[in-house]
mmCIF file of C-alpha atoms in Angstrom:
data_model
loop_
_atom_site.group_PDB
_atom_site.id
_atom_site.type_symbol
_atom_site.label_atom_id
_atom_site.label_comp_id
_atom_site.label_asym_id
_atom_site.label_seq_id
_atom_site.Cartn_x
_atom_site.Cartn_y
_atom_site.Cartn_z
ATOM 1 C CA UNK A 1331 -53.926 11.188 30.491
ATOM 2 C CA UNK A 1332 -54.541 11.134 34.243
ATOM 3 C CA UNK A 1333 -55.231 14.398 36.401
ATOM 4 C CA UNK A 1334 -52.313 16.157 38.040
ATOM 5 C CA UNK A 1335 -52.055 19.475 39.494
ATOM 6 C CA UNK A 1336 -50.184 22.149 37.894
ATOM 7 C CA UNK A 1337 -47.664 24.808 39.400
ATOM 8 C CA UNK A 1338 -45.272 27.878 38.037
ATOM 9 C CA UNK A 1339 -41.965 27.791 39.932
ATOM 10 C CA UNK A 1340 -40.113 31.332 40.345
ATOM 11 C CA UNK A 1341 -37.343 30.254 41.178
ATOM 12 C CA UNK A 1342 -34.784 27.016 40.650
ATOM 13 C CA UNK A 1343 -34.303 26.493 44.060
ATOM 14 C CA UNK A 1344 -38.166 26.416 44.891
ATOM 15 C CA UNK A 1345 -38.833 24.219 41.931
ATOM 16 C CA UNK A 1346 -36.282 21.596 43.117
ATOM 17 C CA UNK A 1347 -38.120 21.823 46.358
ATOM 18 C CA UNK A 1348 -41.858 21.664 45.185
ATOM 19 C CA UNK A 1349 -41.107 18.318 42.955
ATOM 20 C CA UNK A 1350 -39.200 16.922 46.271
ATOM 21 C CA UNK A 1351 -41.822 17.710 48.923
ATOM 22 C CA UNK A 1352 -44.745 15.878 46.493
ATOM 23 C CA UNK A 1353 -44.565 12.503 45.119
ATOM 24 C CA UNK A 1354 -44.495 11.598 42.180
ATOM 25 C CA UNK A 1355 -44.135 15.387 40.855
ATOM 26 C CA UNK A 1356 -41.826 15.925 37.946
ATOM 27 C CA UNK A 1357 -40.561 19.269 36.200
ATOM 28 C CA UNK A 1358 -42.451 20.325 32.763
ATOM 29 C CA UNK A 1359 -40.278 22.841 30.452
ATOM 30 C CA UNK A 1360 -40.882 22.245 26.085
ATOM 31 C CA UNK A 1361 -42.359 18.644 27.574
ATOM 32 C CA UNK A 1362 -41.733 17.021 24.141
ATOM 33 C CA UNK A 1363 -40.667 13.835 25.633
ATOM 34 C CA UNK A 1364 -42.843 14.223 28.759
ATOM 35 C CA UNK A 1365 -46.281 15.175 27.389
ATOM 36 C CA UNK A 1366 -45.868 12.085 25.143
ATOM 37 C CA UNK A 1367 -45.990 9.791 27.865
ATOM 38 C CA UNK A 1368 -48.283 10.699 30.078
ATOM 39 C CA UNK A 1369 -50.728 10.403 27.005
ATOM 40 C CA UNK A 1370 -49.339 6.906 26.791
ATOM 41 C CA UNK A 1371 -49.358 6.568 30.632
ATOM 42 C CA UNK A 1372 -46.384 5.741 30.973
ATOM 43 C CA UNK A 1373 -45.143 8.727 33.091
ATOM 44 C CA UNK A 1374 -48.056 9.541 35.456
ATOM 45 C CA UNK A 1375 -47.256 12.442 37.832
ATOM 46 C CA UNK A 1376 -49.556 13.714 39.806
ATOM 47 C CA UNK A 1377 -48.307 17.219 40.196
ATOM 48 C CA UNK A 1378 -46.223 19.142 37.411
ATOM 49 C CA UNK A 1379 -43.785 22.139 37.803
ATOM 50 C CA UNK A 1380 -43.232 24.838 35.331
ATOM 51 C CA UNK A 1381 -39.910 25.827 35.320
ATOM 52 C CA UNK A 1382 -40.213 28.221 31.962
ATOM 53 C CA UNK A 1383 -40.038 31.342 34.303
ATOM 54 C CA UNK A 1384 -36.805 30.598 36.377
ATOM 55 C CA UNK A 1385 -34.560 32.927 33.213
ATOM 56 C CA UNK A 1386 -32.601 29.629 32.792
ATOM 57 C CA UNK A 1387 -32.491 30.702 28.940
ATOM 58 C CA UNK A 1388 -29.321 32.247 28.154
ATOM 59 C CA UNK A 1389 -25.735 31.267 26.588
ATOM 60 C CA UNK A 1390 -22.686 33.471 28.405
ATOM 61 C CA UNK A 1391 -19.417 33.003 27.850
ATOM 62 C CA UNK A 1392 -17.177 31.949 31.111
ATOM 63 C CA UNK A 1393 -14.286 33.254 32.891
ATOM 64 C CA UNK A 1394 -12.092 30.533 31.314
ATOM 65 C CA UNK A 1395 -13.425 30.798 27.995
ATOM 66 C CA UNK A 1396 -15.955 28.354 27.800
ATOM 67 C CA UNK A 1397 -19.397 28.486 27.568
ATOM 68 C CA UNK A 1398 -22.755 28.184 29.609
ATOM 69 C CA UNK A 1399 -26.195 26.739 28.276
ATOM 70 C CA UNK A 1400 -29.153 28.038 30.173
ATOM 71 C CA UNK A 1401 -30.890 24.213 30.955
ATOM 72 C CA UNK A 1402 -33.913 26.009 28.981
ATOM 73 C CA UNK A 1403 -31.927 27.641 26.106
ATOM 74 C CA UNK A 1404 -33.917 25.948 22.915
ATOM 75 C CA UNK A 1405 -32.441 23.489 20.980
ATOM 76 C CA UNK A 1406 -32.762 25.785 18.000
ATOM 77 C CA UNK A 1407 -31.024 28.612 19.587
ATOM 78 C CA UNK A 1408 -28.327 26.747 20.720
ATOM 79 C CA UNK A 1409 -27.780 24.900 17.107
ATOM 80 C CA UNK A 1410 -27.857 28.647 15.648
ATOM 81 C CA UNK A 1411 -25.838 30.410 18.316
ATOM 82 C CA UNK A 1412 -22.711 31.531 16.642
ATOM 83 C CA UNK A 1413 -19.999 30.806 19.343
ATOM 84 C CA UNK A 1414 -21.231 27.520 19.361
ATOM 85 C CA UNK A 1415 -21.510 26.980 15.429
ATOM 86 C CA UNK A 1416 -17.742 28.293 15.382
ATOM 87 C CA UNK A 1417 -15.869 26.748 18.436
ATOM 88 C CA UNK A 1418 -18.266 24.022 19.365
ATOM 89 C CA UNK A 1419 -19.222 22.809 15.701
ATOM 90 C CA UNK A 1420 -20.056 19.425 17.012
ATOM 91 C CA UNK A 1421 -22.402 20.384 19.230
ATOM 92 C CA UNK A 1422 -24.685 22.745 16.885
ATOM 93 C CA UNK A 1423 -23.864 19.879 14.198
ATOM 94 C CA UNK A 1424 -25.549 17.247 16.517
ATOM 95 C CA UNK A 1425 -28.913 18.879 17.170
ATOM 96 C CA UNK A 1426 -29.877 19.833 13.977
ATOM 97 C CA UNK A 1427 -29.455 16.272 13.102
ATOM 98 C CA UNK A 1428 -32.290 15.077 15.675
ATOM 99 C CA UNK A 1429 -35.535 15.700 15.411
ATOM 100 C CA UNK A 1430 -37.949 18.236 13.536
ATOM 101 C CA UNK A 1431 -37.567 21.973 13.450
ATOM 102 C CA UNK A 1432 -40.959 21.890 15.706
ATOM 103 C CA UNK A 1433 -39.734 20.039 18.072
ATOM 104 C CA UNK A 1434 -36.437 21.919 18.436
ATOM 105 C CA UNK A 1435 -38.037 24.831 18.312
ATOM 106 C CA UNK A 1436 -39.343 23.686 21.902
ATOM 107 C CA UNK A 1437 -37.159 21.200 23.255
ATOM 108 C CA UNK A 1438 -34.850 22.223 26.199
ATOM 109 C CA UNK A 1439 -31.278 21.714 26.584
ATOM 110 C CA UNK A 1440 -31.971 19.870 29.711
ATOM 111 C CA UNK A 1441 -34.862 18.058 28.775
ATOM 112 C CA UNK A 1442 -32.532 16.821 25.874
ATOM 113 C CA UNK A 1443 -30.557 15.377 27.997
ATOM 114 C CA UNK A 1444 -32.944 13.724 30.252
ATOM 115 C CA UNK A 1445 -35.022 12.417 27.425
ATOM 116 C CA UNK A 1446 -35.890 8.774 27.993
ATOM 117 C CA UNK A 1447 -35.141 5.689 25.734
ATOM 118 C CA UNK A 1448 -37.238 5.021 22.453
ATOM 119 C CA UNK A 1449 -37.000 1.179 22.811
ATOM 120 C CA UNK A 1450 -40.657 -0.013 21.573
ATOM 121 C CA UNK A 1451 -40.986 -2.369 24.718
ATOM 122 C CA UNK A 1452 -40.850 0.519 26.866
ATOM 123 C CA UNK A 1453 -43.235 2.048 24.851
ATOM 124 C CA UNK A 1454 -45.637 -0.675 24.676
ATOM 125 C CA UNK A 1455 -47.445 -1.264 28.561
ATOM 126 C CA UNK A 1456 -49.149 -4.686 27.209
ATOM 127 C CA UNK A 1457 -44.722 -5.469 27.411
ATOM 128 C CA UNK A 1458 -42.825 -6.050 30.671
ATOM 129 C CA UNK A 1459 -40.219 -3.539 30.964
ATOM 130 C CA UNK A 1460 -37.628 -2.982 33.724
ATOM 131 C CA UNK A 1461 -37.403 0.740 33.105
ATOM 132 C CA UNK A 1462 -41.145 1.293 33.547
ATOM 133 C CA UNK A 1463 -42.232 -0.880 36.072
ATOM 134 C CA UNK A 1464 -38.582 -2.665 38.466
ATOM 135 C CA UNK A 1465 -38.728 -6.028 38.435
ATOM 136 C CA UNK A 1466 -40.929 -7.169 35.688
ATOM 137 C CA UNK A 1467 -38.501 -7.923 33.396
ATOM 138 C CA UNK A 1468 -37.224 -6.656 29.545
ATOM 139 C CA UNK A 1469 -39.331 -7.963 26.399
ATOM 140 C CA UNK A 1470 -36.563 -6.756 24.119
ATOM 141 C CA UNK A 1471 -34.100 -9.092 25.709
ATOM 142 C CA UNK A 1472 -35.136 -12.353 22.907
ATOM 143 C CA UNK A 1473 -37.545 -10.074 21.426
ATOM 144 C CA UNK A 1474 -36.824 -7.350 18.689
ATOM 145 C CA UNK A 1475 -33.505 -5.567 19.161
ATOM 146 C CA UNK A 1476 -32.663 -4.040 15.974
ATOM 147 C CA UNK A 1477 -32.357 -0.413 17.675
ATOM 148 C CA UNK A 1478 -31.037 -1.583 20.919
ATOM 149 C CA UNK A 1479 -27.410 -1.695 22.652
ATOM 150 C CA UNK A 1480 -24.793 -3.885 21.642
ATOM 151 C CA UNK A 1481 -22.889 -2.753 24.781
ATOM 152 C CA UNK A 1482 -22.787 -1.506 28.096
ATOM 153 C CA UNK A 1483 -26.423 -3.399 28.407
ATOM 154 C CA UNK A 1484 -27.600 -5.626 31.204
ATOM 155 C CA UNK A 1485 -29.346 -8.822 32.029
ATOM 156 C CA UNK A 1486 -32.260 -6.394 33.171
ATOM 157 C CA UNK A 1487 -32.088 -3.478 30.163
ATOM 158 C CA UNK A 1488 -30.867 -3.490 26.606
ATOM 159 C CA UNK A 1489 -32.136 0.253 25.802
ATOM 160 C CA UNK A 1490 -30.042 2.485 24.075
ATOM 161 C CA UNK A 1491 -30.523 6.508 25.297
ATOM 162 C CA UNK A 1492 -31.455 8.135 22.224
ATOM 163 C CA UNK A 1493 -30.224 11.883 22.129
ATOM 164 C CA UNK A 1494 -27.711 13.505 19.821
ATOM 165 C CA UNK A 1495 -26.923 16.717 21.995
ATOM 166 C CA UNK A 1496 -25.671 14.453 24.667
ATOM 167 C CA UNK A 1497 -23.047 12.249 22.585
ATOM 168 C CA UNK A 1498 -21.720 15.783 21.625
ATOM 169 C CA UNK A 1499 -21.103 17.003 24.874
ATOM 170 C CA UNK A 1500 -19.714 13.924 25.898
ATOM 171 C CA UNK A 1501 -16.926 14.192 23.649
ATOM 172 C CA UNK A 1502 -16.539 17.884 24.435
ATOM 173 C CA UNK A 1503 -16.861 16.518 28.012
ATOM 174 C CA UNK A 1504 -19.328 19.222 29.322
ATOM 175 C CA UNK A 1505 -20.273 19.360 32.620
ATOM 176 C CA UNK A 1506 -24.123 19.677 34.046
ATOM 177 C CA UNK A 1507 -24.757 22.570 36.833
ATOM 178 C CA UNK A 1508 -27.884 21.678 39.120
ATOM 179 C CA UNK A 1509 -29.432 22.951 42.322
ATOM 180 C CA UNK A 1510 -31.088 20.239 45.321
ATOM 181 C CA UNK A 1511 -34.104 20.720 47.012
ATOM 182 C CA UNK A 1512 -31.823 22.648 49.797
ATOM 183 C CA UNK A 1513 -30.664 25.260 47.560
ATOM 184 C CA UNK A 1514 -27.180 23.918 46.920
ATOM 185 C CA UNK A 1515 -25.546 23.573 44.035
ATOM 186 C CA UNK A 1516 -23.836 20.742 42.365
ATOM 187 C CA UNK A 1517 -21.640 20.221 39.396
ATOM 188 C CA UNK A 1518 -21.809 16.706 37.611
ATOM 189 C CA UNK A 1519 -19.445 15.979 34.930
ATOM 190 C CA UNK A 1520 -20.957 14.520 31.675
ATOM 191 C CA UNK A 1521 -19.053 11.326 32.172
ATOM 192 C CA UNK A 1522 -21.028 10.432 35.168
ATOM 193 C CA UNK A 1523 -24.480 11.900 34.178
ATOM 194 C CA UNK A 1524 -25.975 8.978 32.303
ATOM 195 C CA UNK A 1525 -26.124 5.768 34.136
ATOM 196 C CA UNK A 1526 -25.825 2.238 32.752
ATOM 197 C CA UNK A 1527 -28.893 0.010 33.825
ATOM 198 C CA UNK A 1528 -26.944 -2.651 35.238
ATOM 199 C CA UNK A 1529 -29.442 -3.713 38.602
ATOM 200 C CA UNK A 1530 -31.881 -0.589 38.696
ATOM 201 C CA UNK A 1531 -32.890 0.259 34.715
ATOM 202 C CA UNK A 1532 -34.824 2.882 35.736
ATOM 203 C CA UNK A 1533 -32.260 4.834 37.251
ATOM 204 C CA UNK A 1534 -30.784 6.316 34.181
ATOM 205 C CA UNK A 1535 -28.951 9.620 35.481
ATOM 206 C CA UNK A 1536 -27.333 10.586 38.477
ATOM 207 C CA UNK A 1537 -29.717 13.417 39.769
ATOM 208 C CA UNK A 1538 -31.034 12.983 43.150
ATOM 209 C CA UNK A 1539 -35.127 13.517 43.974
ATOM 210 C CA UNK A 1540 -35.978 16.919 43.256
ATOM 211 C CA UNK A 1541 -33.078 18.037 41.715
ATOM 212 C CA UNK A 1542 -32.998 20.772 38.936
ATOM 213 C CA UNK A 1543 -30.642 20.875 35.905
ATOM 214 C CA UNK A 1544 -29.897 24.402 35.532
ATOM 215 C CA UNK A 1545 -27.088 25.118 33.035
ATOM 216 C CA UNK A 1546 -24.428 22.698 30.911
ATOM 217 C CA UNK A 1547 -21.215 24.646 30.699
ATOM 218 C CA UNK A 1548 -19.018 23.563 27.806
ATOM 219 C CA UNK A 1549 -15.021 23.917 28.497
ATOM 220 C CA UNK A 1550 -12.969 26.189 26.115
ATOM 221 C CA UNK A 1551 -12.472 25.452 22.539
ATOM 222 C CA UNK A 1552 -10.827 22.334 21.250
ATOM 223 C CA UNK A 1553 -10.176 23.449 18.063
ATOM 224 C CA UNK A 1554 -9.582 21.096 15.238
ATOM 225 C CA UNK A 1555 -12.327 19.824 12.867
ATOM 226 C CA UNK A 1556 -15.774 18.816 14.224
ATOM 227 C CA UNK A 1557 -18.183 16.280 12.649
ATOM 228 C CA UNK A 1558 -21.219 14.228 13.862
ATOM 229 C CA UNK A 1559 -22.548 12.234 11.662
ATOM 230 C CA UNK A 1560 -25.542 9.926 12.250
ATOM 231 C CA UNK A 1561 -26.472 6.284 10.396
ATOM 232 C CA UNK A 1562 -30.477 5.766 10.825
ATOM 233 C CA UNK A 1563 -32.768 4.300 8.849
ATOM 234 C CA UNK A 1564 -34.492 6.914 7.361
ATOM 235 C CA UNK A 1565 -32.886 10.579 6.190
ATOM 236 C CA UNK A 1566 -35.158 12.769 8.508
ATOM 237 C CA UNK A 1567 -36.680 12.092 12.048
ATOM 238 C CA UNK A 1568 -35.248 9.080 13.054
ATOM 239 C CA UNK A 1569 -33.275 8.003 16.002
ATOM 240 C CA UNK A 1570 -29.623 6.885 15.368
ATOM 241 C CA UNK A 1571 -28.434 3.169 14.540
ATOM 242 C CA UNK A 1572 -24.782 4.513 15.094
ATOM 243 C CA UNK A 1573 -23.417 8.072 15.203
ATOM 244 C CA UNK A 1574 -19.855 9.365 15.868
ATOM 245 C CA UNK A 1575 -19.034 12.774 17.578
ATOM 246 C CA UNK A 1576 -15.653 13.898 16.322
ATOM 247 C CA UNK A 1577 -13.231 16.419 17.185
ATOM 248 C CA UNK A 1578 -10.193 15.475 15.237
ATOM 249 C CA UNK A 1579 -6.455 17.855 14.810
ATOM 250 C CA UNK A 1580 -4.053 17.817 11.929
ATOM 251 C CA UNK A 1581 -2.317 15.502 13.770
ATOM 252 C CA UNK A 1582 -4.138 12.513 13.672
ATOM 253 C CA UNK A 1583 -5.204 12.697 17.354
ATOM 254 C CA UNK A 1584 -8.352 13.817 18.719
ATOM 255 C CA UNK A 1585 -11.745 12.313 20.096
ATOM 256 C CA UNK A 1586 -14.685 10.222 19.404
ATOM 257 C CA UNK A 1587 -17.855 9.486 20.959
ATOM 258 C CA UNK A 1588 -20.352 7.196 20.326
ATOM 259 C CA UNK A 1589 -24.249 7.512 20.033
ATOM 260 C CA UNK A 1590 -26.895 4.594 19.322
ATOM 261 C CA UNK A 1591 -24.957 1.568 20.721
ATOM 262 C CA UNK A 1592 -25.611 2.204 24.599
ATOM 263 C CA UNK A 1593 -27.560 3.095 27.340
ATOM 264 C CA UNK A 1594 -25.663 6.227 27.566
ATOM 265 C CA UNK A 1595 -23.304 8.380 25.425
ATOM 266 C CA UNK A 1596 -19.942 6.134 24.597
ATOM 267 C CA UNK A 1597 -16.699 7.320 25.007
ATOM 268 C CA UNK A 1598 -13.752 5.634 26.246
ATOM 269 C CA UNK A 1599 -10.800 8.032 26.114
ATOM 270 C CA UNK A 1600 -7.855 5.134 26.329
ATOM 271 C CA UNK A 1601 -9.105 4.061 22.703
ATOM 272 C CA UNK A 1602 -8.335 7.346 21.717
ATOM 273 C CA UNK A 1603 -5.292 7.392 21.297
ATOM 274 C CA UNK A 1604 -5.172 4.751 18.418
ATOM 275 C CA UNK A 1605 -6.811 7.262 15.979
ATOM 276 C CA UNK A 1606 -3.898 7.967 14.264
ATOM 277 C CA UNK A 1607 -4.021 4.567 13.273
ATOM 278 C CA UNK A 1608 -7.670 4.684 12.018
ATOM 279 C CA UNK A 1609 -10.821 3.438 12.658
ATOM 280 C CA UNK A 1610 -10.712 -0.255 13.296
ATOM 281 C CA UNK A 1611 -8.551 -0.113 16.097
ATOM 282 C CA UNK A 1612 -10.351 2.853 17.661
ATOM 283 C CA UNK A 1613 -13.645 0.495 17.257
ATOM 284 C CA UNK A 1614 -11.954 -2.348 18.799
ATOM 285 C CA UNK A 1615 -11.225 -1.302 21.703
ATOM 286 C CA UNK A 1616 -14.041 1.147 22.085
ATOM 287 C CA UNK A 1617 -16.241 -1.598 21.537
ATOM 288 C CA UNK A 1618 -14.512 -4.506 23.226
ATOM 289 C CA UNK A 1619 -17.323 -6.325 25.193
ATOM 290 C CA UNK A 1620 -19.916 -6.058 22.905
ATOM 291 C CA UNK A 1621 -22.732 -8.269 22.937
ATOM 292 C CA UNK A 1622 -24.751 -8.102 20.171
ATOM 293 C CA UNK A 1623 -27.742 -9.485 18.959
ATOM 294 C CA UNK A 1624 -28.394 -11.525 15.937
ATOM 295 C CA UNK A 1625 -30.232 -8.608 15.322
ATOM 296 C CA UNK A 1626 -28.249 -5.695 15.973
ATOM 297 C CA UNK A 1627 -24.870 -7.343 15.427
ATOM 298 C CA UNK A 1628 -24.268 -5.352 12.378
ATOM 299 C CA UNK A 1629 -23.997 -2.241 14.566
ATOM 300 C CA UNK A 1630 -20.167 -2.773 15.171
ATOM 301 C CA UNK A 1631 -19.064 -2.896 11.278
ATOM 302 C CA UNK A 1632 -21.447 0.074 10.762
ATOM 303 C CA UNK A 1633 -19.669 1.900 13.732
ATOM 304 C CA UNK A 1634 -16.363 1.304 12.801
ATOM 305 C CA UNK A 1635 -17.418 2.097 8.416
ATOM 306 C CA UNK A 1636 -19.191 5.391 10.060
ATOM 307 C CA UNK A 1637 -15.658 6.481 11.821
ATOM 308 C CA UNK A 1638 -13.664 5.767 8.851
ATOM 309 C CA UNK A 1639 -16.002 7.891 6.967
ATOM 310 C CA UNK A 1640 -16.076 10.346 9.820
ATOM 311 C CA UNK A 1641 -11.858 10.461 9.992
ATOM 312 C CA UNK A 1642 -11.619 10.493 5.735
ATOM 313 C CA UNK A 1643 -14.007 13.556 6.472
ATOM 314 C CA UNK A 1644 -11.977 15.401 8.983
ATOM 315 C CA UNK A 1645 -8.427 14.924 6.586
ATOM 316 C CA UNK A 1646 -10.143 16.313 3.324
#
């Protein structure tokens, strides 16, 4: 690991500014994802702020009847909080599927989100990589793609993001609260958070230098039945193939969301409305553009068998 200095922010608004006024500074909270890189080198900052202290760790209901996330309410907390077990099902459904109880224990909602991809070429330096270094290129395009997207890739990228929270709050469309190196606020919708890697991989979200997630605030209650359920290759600790956030109603209708098949969380609300018709033409026109791999080309008959299991769930 390379030497960095090390500050505590007291506030958000002076954390945003200390990571914006030093290069190559980032923000440390449960550094799960973080700490694991530099000690591969892959992430190298030279400066780190804590952002533990700013009281970004509480869930309170809204005016409207929704609900906001601290960004550094614990994954645990959040799977276990009853509100969200009861009126956000998919959500607290969707975490305890990833990871260990460890590592929830001090994972962040908003390092969650901003976790980086798990695509071995990314992983391995001795491999070009557009995400880590711009320009050098992506082993895992002709390389080994069993994991990686079968759509909304590039020429540059084929890295899939690899959360669970995040594909949950995309179908309960959430929206992220920050704060800029000024002191303003911002509100970005989930929809527009994640970025596809089209000519600049390594731009994966749409925060701006310096800026601080400081809450996710869920809308009100959808109702119906909730379900996430996640295809992987091993029962415990392993990053999705395919999963499908549900919320589904008695009616037939409801919405779906995607995880393991994209550089982001994938949702497209149009195909939505052929769920009362079942799962294979949801998945074809969620899906439509696909471009598989030899390799991974059995990801769009698993996704469309995993929402036919998911939709048989929600009727019984």
């Amino acid at each position: 690991m390379r030497p960095f200095t090390y500050e505590r922010a007291r506030t958000p608004a002076e954390a945003a500014a200390a990571v914006a006024k030093q290069p190559g500074a980032k923000f440390i909270a449960g550094g799960t994802n973080l700490l694991d890189l530099m000690k591969l080198q892959i992430e190298t900052p030279t400066h780190l702020v804590d952002v533990n202290a700013l009281g970004l760790d509480r869930i309170e209901p809204t005016r409207d009847g929704g609900l906001r996330i601290g960004a550094l309410v614990r994954n645990t907390d959040l799977a276990a909080d009853a509100r969200v077990r009861r009126d956000w099902a998919v959500l607290s459904r969707a975490l305890l599927a990833g990871a260990s109880a460890q590592l929830r224990n001090k994972a962040t909602t908003a390092g969650n989100l901003l976790q980086r991809t798990r695509c071995p070429y990314f992983y391995d330096t001795n491999q070009a990589c557009n995400k880590r270094q711009p320009g050098s290129g992506c082993s895992a395009i002709g390389g080994y793609s069993r994991q990686l997207a079968v759509i909304g890739a590039s020429a540059a990228c084929i890295a899939t993001h690899p959360g669970d929270m995040a594909v949950a709050m995309r179908v309960l469309d959430a929206v992220v609260e920050t704060v800029r190196p000024d002191g303003q606020a911002r509100v970005i919708p989930i929809a527009d958070f994640h970025k596809l890697p089209e000519g600049q991989p390594q731009v994966e979200n749409a925060l701006e230098p310096g800026e601080l997630v400081t809450a996710v605030t869920l809308p009100k209650p959808l109702g119906g039945t909730h379900v996430y359920r996640k295809v992987r290759d091993r029962a415990s600790y392993a990053f999705a193939l395919v999963s499908v956030a549900a919320v589904m109603h008695k009616d037939g209708t409801g919405r779906v969301a995607l995880g393991g098949v994209a550089p982001r969380p994938w949702r497209d609300e149009s195909a939505e409305g052929e769920l009362p018709r079942g799962a294979k033409p949801v998945m074809d026109q969620l899906l439509a553009g696909a471009r598989p791999t030899d390799e991974n080309a059995f990801k769009l008959p698993l996704a469309e068998r995993t929402l036919a299991a998911v939709l048989s769930q929600a009727r019984a």
